[in-house]
Amino acid sequence: MATLASVKQAIADEMNNIVFISSETCSICHVDAPRVKKLAETNAIAFHQLDIMHEPELAGFFEVLTVPAVLVFHEGKEVSRQARFIDFHSLEELLQQLPTDSEMTDYQSLFSEH
């Protein structure tokens, strides 16, 4: 399990990151975490899981009101957020579209609804 400090550093250092916020008492989190992790691995994106019970301050930092929450970061900016009910199809589509190098990105087309 990651720490808030290590995730903040990864968001600053890595191009793409997925932050999965869960709670040890959340049964849905236990089901969704491996699925999100697999999507991250398939798309070569850093995956970080944080437990809201172990670090309550992360709820305020990430402005998370419910778990599970999946936050996707590109170049240090949050580009997607899903909470409680995760739409794995749309998450997979987004991850496949994220640039993996620092070429100029057309953000309008990248994050527009298809």
PDB file of C-alpha atoms in Angstrom:
ATOM      1  CA  MET A   1       0.000   0.000   0.000  1.00  0.00           C
ATOM      2  CA  ALA A   2       1.307   3.422  -0.954  1.00  0.00           C
ATOM      3  CA  THR A   3       1.514   6.477   1.289  1.00  0.00           C
ATOM      4  CA  LEU A   4       0.109   9.911   0.539  1.00  0.00           C
ATOM      5  CA  ALA A   5       3.641  11.350   0.432  1.00  0.00           C
ATOM      6  CA  SER A   6       4.857   8.737  -2.068  1.00  0.00           C
ATOM      7  CA  VAL A   7       1.802   9.250  -4.279  1.00  0.00           C
ATOM      8  CA  LYS A   8       2.256  13.038  -4.288  1.00  0.00           C
ATOM      9  CA  GLN A   9       5.856  12.487  -5.403  1.00  0.00           C
ATOM     10  CA  ALA A  10       4.831  10.008  -8.119  1.00  0.00           C
ATOM     11  CA  ILE A  11       2.195  12.414  -9.473  1.00  0.00           C
ATOM     12  CA  ALA A  12       4.904  15.083  -9.722  1.00  0.00           C
ATOM     13  CA  ASP A  13       7.488  12.736 -11.291  1.00  0.00           C
ATOM     14  CA  GLU A  14       5.568  10.323 -13.525  1.00  0.00           C
ATOM     15  CA  MET A  15       3.647  11.240 -16.682  1.00  0.00           C
ATOM     16  CA  ASN A  16       0.593   9.052 -15.898  1.00  0.00           C
ATOM     17  CA  ASN A  17      -0.714   7.775 -12.583  1.00  0.00           C
ATOM     18  CA  ILE A  18      -3.794   6.017 -11.289  1.00  0.00           C
ATOM     19  CA  VAL A  19      -4.687   6.600  -7.653  1.00  0.00           C
ATOM     20  CA  PHE A  20      -7.144   4.071  -6.204  1.00  0.00           C
ATOM     21  CA  ILE A  21      -8.566   5.187  -2.864  1.00  0.00           C
ATOM     22  CA  SER A  22     -10.196   2.493  -0.803  1.00  0.00           C
ATOM     23  CA  SER A  23     -11.061   1.458   2.713  1.00  0.00           C
ATOM     24  CA  GLU A  24     -10.258  -1.843   4.372  1.00  0.00           C
ATOM     25  CA  THR A  25     -13.943  -2.129   5.330  1.00  0.00           C
ATOM     26  CA  CYS A  26     -15.191  -1.589   1.749  1.00  0.00           C
ATOM     27  CA  SER A  27     -16.043  -4.902   0.063  1.00  0.00           C
ATOM     28  CA  ILE A  28     -16.501  -3.260  -3.364  1.00  0.00           C
ATOM     29  CA  CYS A  29     -12.984  -1.803  -3.040  1.00  0.00           C
ATOM     30  CA  HIS A  30     -11.558  -5.303  -2.605  1.00  0.00           C
ATOM     31  CA  VAL A  31     -13.254  -6.372  -5.848  1.00  0.00           C
ATOM     32  CA  ASP A  32     -12.458  -3.252  -7.891  1.00  0.00           C
ATOM     33  CA  ALA A  33      -8.804  -2.735  -6.858  1.00  0.00           C
ATOM     34  CA  PRO A  34      -7.410  -5.751  -8.757  1.00  0.00           C
ATOM     35  CA  ARG A  35      -9.390  -4.792 -11.878  1.00  0.00           C
ATOM     36  CA  VAL A  36      -8.078  -1.220 -11.839  1.00  0.00           C
ATOM     37  CA  LYS A  37      -4.545  -2.455 -11.126  1.00  0.00           C
ATOM     38  CA  LYS A  38      -4.758  -4.828 -14.105  1.00  0.00           C
ATOM     39  CA  LEU A  39      -5.879  -1.952 -16.380  1.00  0.00           C
ATOM     40  CA  ALA A  40      -2.957   0.121 -15.120  1.00  0.00           C
ATOM     41  CA  GLU A  41      -0.480  -2.681 -15.803  1.00  0.00           C
ATOM     42  CA  THR A  42      -1.932  -3.363 -19.264  1.00  0.00           C
ATOM     43  CA  ASN A  43      -1.484   0.302 -20.177  1.00  0.00           C
ATOM     44  CA  ALA A  44       1.908   0.711 -18.429  1.00  0.00           C
ATOM     45  CA  ILE A  45       0.569   3.312 -16.002  1.00  0.00           C
ATOM     46  CA  ALA A  46       1.721   3.635 -12.391  1.00  0.00           C
ATOM     47  CA  PHE A  47      -0.894   2.334  -9.932  1.00  0.00           C
ATOM     48  CA  HIS A  48      -1.115   3.570  -6.339  1.00  0.00           C
ATOM     49  CA  GLN A  49      -3.606   2.292  -3.784  1.00  0.00           C
ATOM     50  CA  LEU A  50      -4.304   4.343  -0.685  1.00  0.00           C
ATOM     51  CA  ASP A  51      -6.432   3.349   2.298  1.00  0.00           C
ATOM     52  CA  ILE A  52      -8.571   6.135   3.709  1.00  0.00           C
ATOM     53  CA  MET A  53      -8.635   4.404   7.124  1.00  0.00           C
ATOM     54  CA  HIS A  54      -4.830   4.505   7.413  1.00  0.00           C
ATOM     55  CA  GLU A  55      -4.380   8.071   6.137  1.00  0.00           C
ATOM     56  CA  PRO A  56      -7.581  10.065   6.749  1.00  0.00           C
ATOM     57  CA  GLU A  57      -5.934  13.292   5.503  1.00  0.00           C
ATOM     58  CA  LEU A  58      -5.900  11.933   1.951  1.00  0.00           C
ATOM     59  CA  ALA A  59      -9.695  12.415   1.787  1.00  0.00           C
ATOM     60  CA  GLY A  60      -9.189  16.158   2.122  1.00  0.00           C
ATOM     61  CA  PHE A  61      -6.150  16.294  -0.142  1.00  0.00           C
ATOM     62  CA  PHE A  62      -7.896  14.471  -3.004  1.00  0.00           C
ATOM     63  CA  GLU A  63     -11.387  15.763  -2.073  1.00  0.00           C
ATOM     64  CA  VAL A  64     -12.797  12.230  -1.934  1.00  0.00           C
ATOM     65  CA  LEU A  65     -16.163  11.763  -0.266  1.00  0.00           C
ATOM     66  CA  THR A  66     -16.776   8.086  -1.018  1.00  0.00           C
ATOM     67  CA  VAL A  67     -14.834   4.944  -1.871  1.00  0.00           C
ATOM     68  CA  PRO A  68     -13.797   3.327  -4.032  1.00  0.00           C
ATOM     69  CA  ALA A  69     -12.431   6.293  -5.947  1.00  0.00           C
ATOM     70  CA  VAL A  70     -10.258   6.120  -9.050  1.00  0.00           C
ATOM     71  CA  LEU A  71      -8.313   9.254  -9.961  1.00  0.00           C
ATOM     72  CA  VAL A  72      -6.282   9.444 -13.160  1.00  0.00           C
ATOM     73  CA  PHE A  73      -3.448  11.950 -13.407  1.00  0.00           C
ATOM     74  CA  HIS A  74      -1.592  13.057 -16.536  1.00  0.00           C
ATOM     75  CA  GLU A  75       1.421  15.348 -16.186  1.00  0.00           C
ATOM     76  CA  GLY A  76       0.487  16.125 -12.588  1.00  0.00           C
ATOM     77  CA  LYS A  77      -3.113  17.120 -13.347  1.00  0.00           C
ATOM     78  CA  GLU A  78      -6.231  15.147 -12.548  1.00  0.00           C
ATOM     79  CA  VAL A  79      -7.918  14.251 -15.842  1.00  0.00           C
ATOM     80  CA  SER A  80     -10.528  11.758 -14.663  1.00  0.00           C
ATOM     81  CA  ARG A  81     -12.330  10.774 -11.500  1.00  0.00           C
ATOM     82  CA  GLN A  82     -14.817   8.030 -10.750  1.00  0.00           C
ATOM     83  CA  ALA A  83     -16.206   7.138  -7.351  1.00  0.00           C
ATOM     84  CA  ARG A  84     -18.434   4.467  -5.881  1.00  0.00           C
ATOM     85  CA  PHE A  85     -19.532   2.964  -9.224  1.00  0.00           C
ATOM     86  CA  ILE A  86     -16.566   2.472 -11.551  1.00  0.00           C
ATOM     87  CA  ASP A  87     -17.254   2.369 -15.294  1.00  0.00           C
ATOM     88  CA  PHE A  88     -14.408   0.081 -16.332  1.00  0.00           C
ATOM     89  CA  HIS A  89     -15.149   0.438 -20.041  1.00  0.00           C
ATOM     90  CA  SER A  90     -14.754   4.234 -20.034  1.00  0.00           C
ATOM     91  CA  LEU A  91     -11.732   3.977 -17.712  1.00  0.00           C
ATOM     92  CA  GLU A  92     -10.047   1.544 -20.102  1.00  0.00           C
ATOM     93  CA  GLU A  93     -10.765   3.803 -23.098  1.00  0.00           C
ATOM     94  CA  LEU A  94      -9.258   6.801 -21.298  1.00  0.00           C
ATOM     95  CA  LEU A  95      -6.140   4.900 -20.257  1.00  0.00           C
ATOM     96  CA  GLN A  96      -5.569   3.709 -23.813  1.00  0.00           C
ATOM     97  CA  GLN A  97      -5.714   7.325 -25.029  1.00  0.00           C
ATOM     98  CA  LEU A  98      -3.289   8.797 -22.493  1.00  0.00           C
ATOM     99  CA  PRO A  99      -0.021   9.895 -24.106  1.00  0.00           C
ATOM    100  CA  THR A 100       2.997   8.041 -22.790  1.00  0.00           C
ATOM    101  CA  ASP A 101       5.611  10.605 -23.758  1.00  0.00           C
ATOM    102  CA  SER A 102       5.867  14.357 -23.526  1.00  0.00           C
ATOM    103  CA  GLU A 103       4.871  15.175 -27.106  1.00  0.00           C
ATOM    104  CA  MET A 104       2.423  18.014 -27.570  1.00  0.00           C
ATOM    105  CA  THR A 105      -1.011  16.812 -26.629  1.00  0.00           C
ATOM    106  CA  ASP A 106      -4.315  17.980 -28.057  1.00  0.00           C
ATOM    107  CA  TYR A 107      -6.254  17.902 -24.784  1.00  0.00           C
ATOM    108  CA  GLN A 108      -9.471  18.975 -26.473  1.00  0.00           C
ATOM    109  CA  SER A 109      -9.617  15.754 -28.487  1.00  0.00           C
ATOM    110  CA  LEU A 110      -8.064  13.591 -25.789  1.00  0.00           C
ATOM    111  CA  PHE A 111     -10.732  14.198 -23.177  1.00  0.00           C
ATOM    112  CA  SER A 112     -13.760  14.919 -25.335  1.00  0.00           C
ATOM    113  CA  GLU A 113     -16.707  12.565 -25.204  1.00  0.00           C
ATOM    114  CA  HIS A 114     -16.688  10.019 -28.000  1.00  0.00           C
TER     115      HIS A 114
END
